[in-house]
PDB file of C-alpha atoms and ligand atoms in Angstrom:
ATOM      1  CA  VAL F1172      10.873   5.929 -23.309  1.00 70.00           C
ATOM      2  CA  ARG F1173      10.244   8.938 -21.671  1.00 76.00           C
ATOM      3  CA  ASN F1174      10.037  12.086 -23.800  1.00 86.00           C
ATOM      4  CA  THR F1175       9.521  14.970 -21.589  1.00 88.00           C
ATOM      5  CA  LYS F1176       9.649  17.743 -23.999  1.00 92.00           C
ATOM      6  CA  SER F1177       7.401  16.245 -26.266  1.00 93.00           C
ATOM      7  CA  MET F1178       4.983  16.081 -23.413  1.00 89.00           C
ATOM      8  CA  ILE F1179       5.152  19.468 -22.468  1.00 93.00           C
ATOM      9  CA  GLY F1180       4.324  20.195 -26.311  1.00 93.00           C
ATOM     10  CA  HIS F1181       1.352  18.107 -26.134  1.00 93.00           C
ATOM     11  CA  ALA F1182       0.012  19.456 -22.777  1.00 94.00           C
ATOM     12  CA  SER F1183       0.460  22.868 -22.329  1.00 95.00           C
ATOM     13  CA  LYS F1184      -2.495  24.134 -24.445  1.00 95.00           C
ATOM     14  CA  TRP F1185      -4.552  21.871 -22.498  1.00 95.00           C
ATOM     15  CA  LEU F1186      -3.169  23.306 -19.259  1.00 95.00           C
ATOM     16  CA  SER F1187      -3.348  26.872 -20.374  1.00 96.00           C
ATOM     17  CA  SER F1188      -7.448  26.217 -21.183  1.00 97.00           C
ATOM     18  CA  ALA F1189      -7.700  24.659 -17.838  1.00 95.00           C
ATOM     19  CA  GLN F1190      -5.743  27.834 -16.607  1.00 94.00           C
ATOM     20  CA  SER F1191      -7.913  30.243 -18.365  1.00 94.00           C
ATOM     21  CA  LYS F1192     -11.107  28.744 -16.839  1.00 92.00           C
ATOM     22  CA  SER F1193      -9.745  28.291 -13.245  1.00 89.00           C
ATOM     23  CA  LEU F1194      -9.641  25.068 -13.108  1.00 89.00           C
ATOM     24  CA  MET F1195      -6.008  24.822 -12.277  1.00 92.00           C
ATOM     25  CA  HIS F1196      -3.387  26.965 -10.588  1.00 94.00           C
ATOM     26  CA  VAL F1197      -6.125  28.469  -8.296  1.00 95.00           C
ATOM     27  CA  GLU F1198      -5.151  30.030  -5.389  1.00 97.00           C
ATOM     28  CA  LEU F1199      -7.671  28.980  -2.604  1.00 97.00           C
ATOM     29  CA  LEU F1200      -8.195  32.044   0.262  1.00 98.00           C
ATOM     30  CA  ALA F1201     -10.231  30.120   2.903  1.00 97.00           C
ATOM     31  CA  ARG F1202     -11.782  26.242   3.006  1.00 95.00           C
ATOM     32  CA  THR F1203     -14.220  24.823   5.523  1.00 93.00           C
ATOM     33  CA  ARG F1204     -14.628  21.336   5.893  1.00 91.00           C
ATOM     34  CA  ASP F1205     -16.788  20.941   2.375  1.00 92.00           C
ATOM     35  CA  SER F1206     -16.287  24.445   1.123  1.00 95.00           C
ATOM     36  CA  VAL F1207     -13.375  26.289  -0.714  1.00 96.00           C
ATOM     37  CA  THR F1208     -12.985  30.180  -1.244  1.00 97.00           C
ATOM     38  CA  THR F1209     -11.275  31.718  -4.048  1.00 95.00           C
ATOM     39  CA  SER F1210     -11.435  35.362  -5.282  1.00 94.00           C
ATOM     40  CA  SER F1211     -14.455  34.273  -7.165  1.00 93.00           C
ATOM     41  CA  GLY F1212     -16.777  33.160  -4.471  1.00 96.00           C
ATOM     42  CA  THR F1213     -17.224  30.240  -2.327  1.00 97.00           C
ATOM     43  CA  PHE F1214     -18.078  26.878  -3.930  1.00 96.00           C
ATOM     44  CA  ILE F1215     -18.843  23.248  -2.604  1.00 96.00           C
ATOM     45  CA  ASP F1216     -15.350  21.421  -2.504  1.00 93.00           C
ATOM     46  CA  PHE F1217     -15.621  18.249  -4.871  1.00 89.00           C
ATOM     47  CA  SER F1218     -12.034  18.313  -5.440  1.00 88.00           C
ATOM     48  CA  SER F1219     -10.577  17.160  -2.423  1.00 87.00           C
ATOM     49  CA  CYS F1220      -9.409  13.393  -1.882  1.00 82.00           C
ATOM     50  CA  SER F1221      -9.799  13.622   1.776  1.00 83.00           C
ATOM     51  CA  TYR F1222     -13.241  11.683   1.297  1.00 80.00           C
ATOM     52  CA  LEU F1223     -13.990  11.097   5.168  1.00 82.00           C
ATOM     53  CA  ALA F1224     -12.525  14.753   6.083  1.00 83.00           C
ATOM     54  CA  TYR F1225     -10.389  13.761   8.618  1.00 84.00           C
ATOM     55  CA  ASP F1226      -8.111  16.452   7.872  1.00 86.00           C
ATOM     56  CA  THR F1227     -10.752  18.977   9.287  1.00 91.00           C
ATOM     57  CA  ASP F1228     -11.719  16.703  12.611  1.00 92.00           C
ATOM     58  CA  SER F1229     -11.300  18.405  15.467  1.00 95.00           C
ATOM     59  CA  ASP F1230      -9.643  15.131  17.352  1.00 95.00           C
ATOM     60  CA  VAL F1231      -7.405  14.658  14.925  1.00 92.00           C
ATOM     61  CA  ILE F1232      -6.264  18.176  14.722  1.00 95.00           C
ATOM     62  CA  SER F1233      -5.687  18.464  18.665  1.00 97.00           C
ATOM     63  CA  ARG F1234      -3.902  15.287  18.271  1.00 94.00           C
ATOM     64  CA  ALA F1235      -1.722  16.919  15.678  1.00 94.00           C
ATOM     65  CA  ARG F1236      -1.278  20.167  17.814  1.00 97.00           C
ATOM     66  CA  GLU F1237       0.073  17.866  20.398  1.00 96.00           C
ATOM     67  CA  THR F1238       2.776  16.010  18.536  1.00 95.00           C
ATOM     68  CA  LEU F1239       3.916  19.121  16.751  1.00 96.00           C
ATOM     69  CA  GLU F1240       4.405  21.294  20.017  1.00 97.00           C
ATOM     70  CA  ALA F1241       6.180  17.808  21.436  1.00 97.00           C
ATOM     71  CA  TRP F1242       8.208  17.173  18.363  1.00 97.00           C
ATOM     72  CA  GLY F1243       8.268  20.471  16.294  1.00 96.00           C
ATOM     73  CA  THR F1244       6.871  20.781  12.570  1.00 93.00           C
ATOM     74  CA  HIS F1245       9.635  18.336  11.035  1.00 90.00           C
ATOM     75  CA  TYR F1246      12.231  16.267  12.284  1.00 93.00           C
ATOM     76  CA  CYS F1247      14.841  16.618   9.992  1.00 93.00           C
ATOM     77  CA  VAL F1248      16.787  13.382   9.496  1.00 94.00           C
ATOM     78  CA  ALA F1249      16.278  10.541   6.977  1.00 92.00           C
ATOM     79  CA  ARG F1250      13.662   7.942   8.305  1.00 88.00           C
ATOM     80  CA  SER F1251      16.396   5.262   7.790  1.00 90.00           C
ATOM     81  CA  ARG F1252      18.547   6.899  10.537  1.00 96.00           C
ATOM     82  CA  PHE F1253      15.870   7.459  13.151  1.00 96.00           C
ATOM     83  CA  SER F1254      11.945   7.438  13.326  1.00 94.00           C
ATOM     84  CA  ILE F1255      10.393   9.522  16.018  1.00 95.00           C
ATOM     85  CA  GLN F1256       8.054   7.534  18.314  1.00 96.00           C
ATOM     86  CA  PRO F1257       4.433   9.438  17.023  1.00 94.00           C
ATOM     87  CA  ASN F1258       5.379   7.753  13.560  1.00 91.00           C
ATOM     88  CA  ILE F1259       6.181   4.361  15.194  1.00 93.00           C
ATOM     89  CA  GLU F1260       2.855   4.626  17.162  1.00 94.00           C
ATOM     90  CA  LEU F1261       0.791   5.602  13.730  1.00 89.00           C
ATOM     91  CA  GLU F1262       2.528   2.443  12.019  1.00 89.00           C
ATOM     92  CA  THR F1263       1.436   0.221  14.691  1.00 91.00           C
ATOM     93  CA  GLY F1264      -1.894   1.365  14.718  1.00 89.00           C
ATOM     94  CA  LEU F1265      -2.193   0.776  11.203  1.00 85.00           C
ATOM     95  CA  THR F1266      -0.640  -2.579  11.499  1.00 84.00           C
ATOM     96  CA  LYS F1267      -3.273  -3.334  13.614  1.00 85.00           C
ATOM     97  CA  LEU F1268      -5.987  -1.664  11.508  1.00 82.00           C
ATOM     98  CA  PHE F1269      -4.771  -3.293   8.338  1.00 79.00           C
ATOM     99  CA  GLY F1270      -3.899  -6.631   9.805  1.00 77.00           C
ATOM    100  CA  ALA F1271      -0.458  -6.275   8.025  1.00 75.00           C
ATOM    101  CA  ASN F1272       2.832  -4.754   8.536  1.00 78.00           C
ATOM    102  CA  SER F1273       2.361  -1.173   7.529  1.00 83.00           C
ATOM    103  CA  ILE F1274       4.843   1.716   6.421  1.00 85.00           C
ATOM    104  CA  THR F1275       3.825   5.289   5.970  1.00 86.00           C
ATOM    105  CA  PHE F1276       5.428   7.455   3.367  1.00 86.00           C
ATOM    106  CA  PRO F1277       4.921  11.126   2.847  1.00 83.00           C
ATOM    107  CA  SER F1278       3.078  10.880  -0.418  1.00 86.00           C
ATOM    108  CA  VAL F1279       1.953   8.193  -2.880  1.00 88.00           C
ATOM    109  CA  THR F1280       4.420   8.741  -5.564  1.00 91.00           C
ATOM    110  CA  SER F1281       7.676   8.250  -2.783  1.00 89.00           C
ATOM    111  CA  CYS F1282       5.805   4.927  -1.816  1.00 88.00           C
ATOM    112  CA  HIS F1283       6.027   3.770  -5.635  1.00 92.00           C
ATOM    113  CA  MET F1284       9.736   5.362  -5.775  1.00 93.00           C
ATOM    114  CA  SER F1285      10.930   3.055  -2.951  1.00 89.00           C
ATOM    115  CA  THR F1286       8.621  -0.188  -3.743  1.00 88.00           C
ATOM    116  CA  LEU F1287       8.366  -0.791  -7.485  1.00 92.00           C
ATOM    117  CA  PRO F1288      12.209  -1.106  -7.998  1.00 94.00           C
ATOM    118  CA  LEU F1289      12.741  -3.476  -5.194  1.00 90.00           C
ATOM    119  CA  LEU F1290       9.817  -5.375  -7.447  1.00 89.00           C
ATOM    120  CA  ALA F1291      11.771  -4.639 -10.859  1.00 94.00           C
ATOM    121  CA  SER F1292      14.775  -6.196  -8.857  1.00 93.00           C
ATOM    122  CA  GLY F1293      12.936  -9.557  -8.707  1.00 89.00           C
ATOM    123  CA  PHE F1294      12.993  -9.163  -4.770  1.00 79.00           C
ATOM    124  CA  SER F1295      10.020 -10.819  -3.286  1.00 68.00           C
ATOM    125  CA  PRO F1296       8.462  -9.499  -0.473  1.00 61.00           C
ATOM    126  CA  THR F1297       7.119 -13.240   0.649  1.00 63.00           C
ATOM    127  CA  GLY F1298       9.892 -15.265   0.071  1.00 63.00           C
ATOM    128  CA  LYS F1299      14.105 -15.184  -0.774  1.00 60.00           C
ATOM    129  CA  GLU F1300      14.237 -16.457  -4.067  1.00 66.00           C
ATOM    130  CA  THR F1301      14.857 -14.011  -6.617  1.00 72.00           C
ATOM    131  CA  HIS F1302      13.355 -13.895 -10.328  1.00 81.00           C
ATOM    132  CA  PRO F1303      13.882 -11.892 -13.725  1.00 94.00           C
ATOM    133  CA  VAL F1304      10.639  -9.570 -13.638  1.00 95.00           C
ATOM    134  CA  THR F1305       8.321  -8.482 -16.470  1.00 97.00           C
ATOM    135  CA  ILE F1306       6.323  -5.682 -15.485  1.00 97.00           C
ATOM    136  CA  ILE F1307       3.142  -5.197 -16.816  1.00 98.00           C
ATOM    137  CA  PHE F1308       1.389  -2.038 -16.616  1.00 98.00           C
ATOM    138  CA  ASP F1309      -2.323  -1.358 -17.234  1.00 97.00           C
ATOM    139  CA  GLU F1310      -2.358   1.593 -20.072  1.00 97.00           C
ATOM    140  CA  PHE F1311      -4.318   3.695 -17.350  1.00 96.00           C
ATOM    141  CA  ALA F1312      -1.933   2.921 -14.414  1.00 96.00           C
ATOM    142  CA  HIS F1313      -1.442   6.416 -12.461  1.00 94.00           C
ATOM    143  CA  ALA F1314       1.533   8.336 -13.523  1.00 93.00           C
ATOM    144  CA  SER F1315       3.157   8.417 -10.323  1.00 93.00           C
ATOM    145  CA  MET F1316       3.924   4.641 -11.409  1.00 94.00           C
ATOM    146  CA  GLN F1317       4.490   5.221 -15.256  1.00 95.00           C
ATOM    147  CA  PHE F1318       6.879   7.690 -14.584  1.00 93.00           C
ATOM    148  CA  LEU F1319       9.390   5.280 -13.216  1.00 96.00           C
ATOM    149  CA  ILE F1320       9.347   2.624 -16.064  1.00 96.00           C
ATOM    150  CA  PRO F1321      12.666   4.331 -17.403  1.00 94.00           C
ATOM    151  CA  ILE F1322      14.462   3.445 -13.839  1.00 96.00           C
ATOM    152  CA  LEU F1323      12.582  -0.024 -13.710  1.00 97.00           C
ATOM    153  CA  ALA F1324      13.731  -1.054 -17.385  1.00 97.00           C
ATOM    154  CA  GLN F1325      17.447  -1.061 -16.339  1.00 96.00           C
ATOM    155  CA  GLU F1326      16.248  -4.225 -14.239  1.00 96.00           C
ATOM    156  CA  ALA F1327      13.012  -5.704 -15.446  1.00 97.00           C
ATOM    157  CA  ARG F1328      11.340  -6.110 -18.596  1.00 98.00           C
ATOM    158  CA  ILE F1329       8.498  -3.775 -19.159  1.00 98.00           C
ATOM    159  CA  ASP F1330       5.387  -4.423 -20.852  1.00 98.00           C
ATOM    160  CA  LYS F1331       1.642  -2.749 -21.168  1.00 97.00           C
ATOM    161  CA  ILE F1332      -1.603  -3.831 -21.864  1.00 98.00           C
ATOM    162  CA  ARG F1333      -5.096  -2.290 -22.804  1.00 97.00           C
ATOM    163  CA  HIS F1334      -7.220  -1.338 -20.103  1.00 97.00           C
ATOM    164  CA  ASN F1335      -8.496  -3.894 -18.126  1.00 98.00           C
ATOM    165  CA  ASP F1336      -8.175  -6.379 -20.705  1.00 98.00           C
ATOM    166  CA  LEU F1337      -7.708  -9.719 -18.768  1.00 98.00           C
ATOM    167  CA  ASN F1338      -7.084 -11.767 -22.281  1.00 98.00           C
ATOM    168  CA  HIS F1339      -4.513  -9.211 -23.033  1.00 98.00           C
ATOM    169  CA  LEU F1340      -2.587  -9.668 -19.610  1.00 98.00           C
ATOM    170  CA  GLU F1341      -2.915 -13.612 -19.672  1.00 98.00           C
ATOM    171  CA  GLU F1342      -1.530 -13.609 -23.247  1.00 98.00           C
ATOM    172  CA  LYS F1343       1.516 -11.092 -21.814  1.00 98.00           C
ATOM    173  CA  ILE F1344       1.974 -13.254 -18.524  1.00 97.00           C
ATOM    174  CA  ARG F1345       2.366 -16.548 -20.457  1.00 97.00           C
ATOM    175  CA  ILE F1346       4.778 -15.122 -22.793  1.00 97.00           C
ATOM    176  CA  ALA F1347       6.773 -13.678 -19.916  1.00 97.00           C
ATOM    177  CA  GLY F1348       6.568 -17.513 -18.359  1.00 96.00           C
ATOM    178  CA  SER F1349       7.809 -19.232 -21.090  1.00 96.00           C
ATOM    179  CA  GLN F1350      10.898 -17.107 -21.433  1.00 96.00           C
ATOM    180  CA  GLY F1351      11.335 -17.846 -17.774  1.00 95.00           C
ATOM    181  CA  TYR F1352      10.266 -14.269 -16.324  1.00 95.00           C
ATOM    182  CA  ARG F1353       7.845 -13.760 -13.270  1.00 93.00           C
ATOM    183  CA  SER F1354       5.274 -11.320 -14.092  1.00 94.00           C
ATOM    184  CA  VAL F1355       3.970  -8.054 -11.772  1.00 93.00           C
ATOM    185  CA  PHE F1356       1.075  -6.534 -12.924  1.00 95.00           C
ATOM    186  CA  VAL F1357       0.806  -2.605 -11.907  1.00 95.00           C
ATOM    187  CA  GLY F1358      -2.752  -0.812 -11.873  1.00 95.00           C
ATOM    188  CA  ASP F1359      -5.017   1.096  -9.869  1.00 93.00           C
ATOM    189  CA  GLY F1360      -7.968  -0.431  -7.633  1.00 92.00           C
ATOM    190  CA  LEU F1361     -10.019   2.736  -8.363  1.00 92.00           C
ATOM    191  CA  TYR F1362      -8.802   3.848 -11.242  1.00 94.00           C
ATOM    192  CA  SER F1363      -7.991   7.898 -10.716  1.00 87.00           C
ATOM    193  CA  MET F1364      -9.851   8.876 -13.900  1.00 85.00           C
ATOM    194  CA  GLY F1365     -12.978   6.564 -13.203  1.00 89.00           C
ATOM    195  CA  GLY F1366     -13.271   2.855 -13.395  1.00 94.00           C
ATOM    196  CA  HIS F1367     -12.110  -0.043 -11.298  1.00 96.00           C
ATOM    197  CA  ALA F1368      -9.909  -2.982 -11.869  1.00 96.00           C
ATOM    198  CA  PRO F1369     -11.510  -6.403 -11.991  1.00 97.00           C
ATOM    199  CA  ILE F1370      -9.542  -7.460  -8.828  1.00 94.00           C
ATOM    200  CA  ALA F1371     -11.235 -10.745  -8.255  1.00 93.00           C
ATOM    201  CA  GLU F1372     -10.352 -11.820 -11.882  1.00 95.00           C
ATOM    202  CA  LEU F1373      -6.743 -10.422 -11.330  1.00 94.00           C
ATOM    203  CA  LEU F1374      -6.555 -12.562  -7.775  1.00 91.00           C
ATOM    204  CA  SER F1375      -7.222 -15.526  -9.890  1.00 92.00           C
ATOM    205  CA  LEU F1376      -4.541 -14.742 -12.665  1.00 94.00           C
ATOM    206  CA  SER F1377      -2.236 -13.903  -9.726  1.00 91.00           C
ATOM    207  CA  ASN F1378      -3.101 -17.628  -8.088  1.00 89.00           C
ATOM    208  CA  GLN F1379      -2.940 -19.389 -11.646  1.00 93.00           C
ATOM    209  CA  TYR F1380       0.638 -18.124 -12.747  1.00 93.00           C
ATOM    210  CA  ASP F1381       2.374 -16.881  -9.512  1.00 88.00           C
ATOM    211  CA  MET F1382       1.786 -13.392 -10.607  1.00 90.00           C
ATOM    212  CA  LEU F1383       2.646 -10.384  -8.166  1.00 88.00           C
ATOM    213  CA  LEU F1384      -0.168  -7.841  -8.165  1.00 90.00           C
ATOM    214  CA  TYR F1385       0.995  -3.978  -7.145  1.00 90.00           C
ATOM    215  CA  LEU F1386      -2.089  -2.144  -7.112  1.00 91.00           C
ATOM    216  CA  ASP F1387      -2.491   1.783  -5.892  1.00 91.00           C
ATOM    217  CA  ASP F1388      -5.652   1.889  -4.063  1.00 89.00           C
ATOM    218  CA  ALA F1389      -5.207   5.594  -3.284  1.00 88.00           C
ATOM    219  CA  HIS F1390      -8.829   6.388  -3.962  1.00 88.00           C
ATOM    220  CA  GLY F1391     -10.025   3.197  -2.554  1.00 88.00           C
ATOM    221  CA  THR F1392      -8.557   3.520   0.786  1.00 85.00           C
ATOM    222  CA  SER F1393     -10.971   4.776   3.696  1.00 82.00           C
ATOM    223  CA  ILE F1394     -14.429   4.665   1.779  1.00 84.00           C
ATOM    224  CA  ARG F1395     -14.228   0.956   0.895  1.00 87.00           C
ATOM    225  CA  GLY F1396     -13.452  -2.250   2.703  1.00 87.00           C
ATOM    226  CA  GLN F1397     -13.869  -3.014   6.155  1.00 86.00           C
ATOM    227  CA  ASN F1398     -13.030  -0.200   8.430  1.00 83.00           C
ATOM    228  CA  GLY F1399     -11.748   1.618   5.320  1.00 83.00           C
ATOM    229  CA  ARG F1400      -9.074  -0.926   4.352  1.00 84.00           C
ATOM    230  CA  GLY F1401      -9.844   0.289   0.775  1.00 86.00           C
ATOM    231  CA  TYR F1402     -11.783  -1.275  -2.235  1.00 90.00           C
ATOM    232  CA  VAL F1403      -9.034  -4.088  -3.097  1.00 88.00           C
ATOM    233  CA  SER F1404      -9.696  -5.325   0.347  1.00 86.00           C
ATOM    234  CA  GLU F1405     -13.129  -6.327  -0.243  1.00 89.00           C
ATOM    235  CA  PHE F1406     -11.690  -9.182  -2.702  1.00 88.00           C
ATOM    236  CA  LEU F1407      -9.301 -10.692  -0.330  1.00 82.00           C
ATOM    237  CA  GLY F1408     -12.102 -13.076   1.742  1.00 74.00           C
ATOM    238  CA  ASN F1409     -10.078 -15.292   3.838  1.00 67.00           C
ATOM    239  CA  ARG F1410      -7.084 -15.012   2.032  1.00 66.00           C
ATOM    240  CA  SER F1411      -4.635 -13.554   4.636  1.00 61.00           C
ATOM    241  CA  TRP F1412      -3.334  -9.988   3.872  1.00 59.00           C
ATOM    242  CA  PRO F1413       0.078  -9.761   2.368  1.00 61.00           C
ATOM    243  CA  GLU F1414       3.061 -10.038   4.530  1.00 53.00           C
ATOM    244  CA  CYS F1415       4.201  -6.522   3.350  1.00 55.00           C
ATOM    245  CA  LEU F1416       2.005  -3.766   2.878  1.00 59.00           C
ATOM    246  CA  LEU F1417       2.483   0.001   2.271  1.00 58.00           C
ATOM    247  CA  ALA F1418       0.467   2.203   3.314  1.00 55.00           C
ATOM    248  CA  ASN F1419       0.936   6.258   2.676  1.00 56.00           C
ATOM    249  CA  PHE F1420      -0.745   9.166   4.114  1.00 54.00           C
ATOM    250  CA  SER F1421      -0.722  11.998   1.860  1.00 54.00           C
ATOM    251  CA  LEU F1422      -2.708  15.395   2.951  1.00 43.00           C
ATOM    252  CA  GLY F1423      -5.437  13.757   4.726  1.00 45.00           C
ATOM    253  CA  ARG F1424      -6.376  10.650   2.831  1.00 50.00           C
ATOM    254  CA  VAL F1425      -4.793   7.692   3.142  1.00 52.00           C
ATOM    255  CA  ASP F1426      -3.106   6.171   0.619  1.00 55.00           C
ATOM    256  CA  ILE F1427      -2.271   2.011   0.150  1.00 57.00           C
ATOM    257  CA  SER F1428      -0.494   0.160  -2.277  1.00 60.00           C
ATOM    258  CA  PHE F1429      -1.092  -3.504  -1.957  1.00 60.00           C
ATOM    259  CA  ILE F1430       1.685  -6.397  -2.742  1.00 64.00           C
ATOM    260  CA  LEU F1431      -0.388  -9.751  -3.092  1.00 60.00           C
TER     261      LEU F1431
HETATM  262  C1  PLP Q   6      -3.959   6.920  -7.836  1.00 82.25           C
HETATM  263  C2  PLP Q   6      -3.084   7.622  -7.235  1.00 82.25           C
HETATM  264  N1  PLP Q   6      -2.062   7.414  -7.043  1.00 82.25           N
HETATM  265  C3  PLP Q   6      -1.239   8.185  -7.085  1.00 82.25           C
HETATM  266  C4  PLP Q   6      -1.362   9.734  -6.658  1.00 82.25           C
HETATM  267  C5  PLP Q   6      -0.043  10.412  -6.185  1.00 82.25           C
HETATM  268  O1  PLP Q   6       0.094  10.906  -4.985  1.00 82.25           O
HETATM  269  P1  PLP Q   6       0.756  11.779  -4.464  1.00 82.25           P
HETATM  270  O2  PLP Q   6       0.060  13.161  -4.626  1.00 82.25           O
HETATM  271  O3  PLP Q   6       0.548  11.873  -2.898  1.00 82.25           O
HETATM  272  O4  PLP Q   6       2.251  11.559  -4.686  1.00 82.25           O
HETATM  273  C6  PLP Q   6      -2.575  10.333  -6.879  1.00 82.25           C
HETATM  274  C7  PLP Q   6      -2.814  11.696  -7.256  1.00 82.25           C
HETATM  275  O5  PLP Q   6      -3.736  12.282  -6.929  1.00 82.25           O
HETATM  276  C8  PLP Q   6      -3.377   8.873  -7.563  1.00 82.25           C
HETATM  277  O6  PLP Q   6      -4.682   9.500  -7.991  1.00 82.25           O
END
C-alpha cells in the first residue's frame, strides 16, 4: 500500500539535512567530462551514471547536432503514432548490439511503467498463453519499480522477499505455484544502493519453476558484459537472449531491463 503522506513525514528531515550539506538540490554552473562546478568550487564528478561519458563524446555530440538540425528538438507526437527515422535507426542498432529486439524509452521509469503492467496481466513475452501471476519483489528493487505496486496489484498478487534471500524466494515461488500462480521476480542487476543480484541462481530457479525474471540492469549496462550488454548478460552463456529486450536511454547512460 502506498502512503505518500507518511513517506514525506519520514523523508523530509533527511532531505533537509542532505540539502544543508549541499548533497541535494545543487545547482551546477558548468561541467566537463569528469568535473562539475558549483558556487563552492570545481569537483571531480562521481555522481554521474554516464559511466563511459558518451554524453560528452565528440562523435556522439556531432551526430546529435545533425539530428537536431534535421528533426528539431522534439517531435511532439506519441510514439504509438509516428517514429522518426533516427529513433528506428537507434533501435535497429541496439537490436544488433544486444542480439534481441530493442525498444527505447525516454527514462527507465517509463520503461517500467510500460512493461510491468503487461507482466502483471499474465501476458507472456514468449508465448500466447496467459497465467495468473504473483510478482515477487526483492525488498531493495529500485523505487521506480516498487512505486507501481498499487497498479500491479490490480491484476497480480504482490509479494516481497528479503534482499537476495534465495530460500525465501523459493518458498514464495512454491506457494504461488501450488495455488496456480506463475511467479515473476523483480529486482535490479546491480543494486543502485550497492551489491548485486545472484543472477546464476536466479536463472536456475527461473528454469526450475518456469519463473520470469525482470531485472533492471541500469547500472550494469555499458560497463559490464560483452560490448557493454550489461551485468546480467554475463550469466546468460549460450542461452539465447530473450525474445523481448527493453532498452532505455537516460541522460547518456544506457539503461536496460531484461525479461527472461
Ligand atoms: C536501478 C535504477 N532504475 C531506475 C532508475 C530511474 O531512472 P530514470 O531517472 O531514468 O527514470 C534509477 C535511477 O537512478 C536506478 O538507479
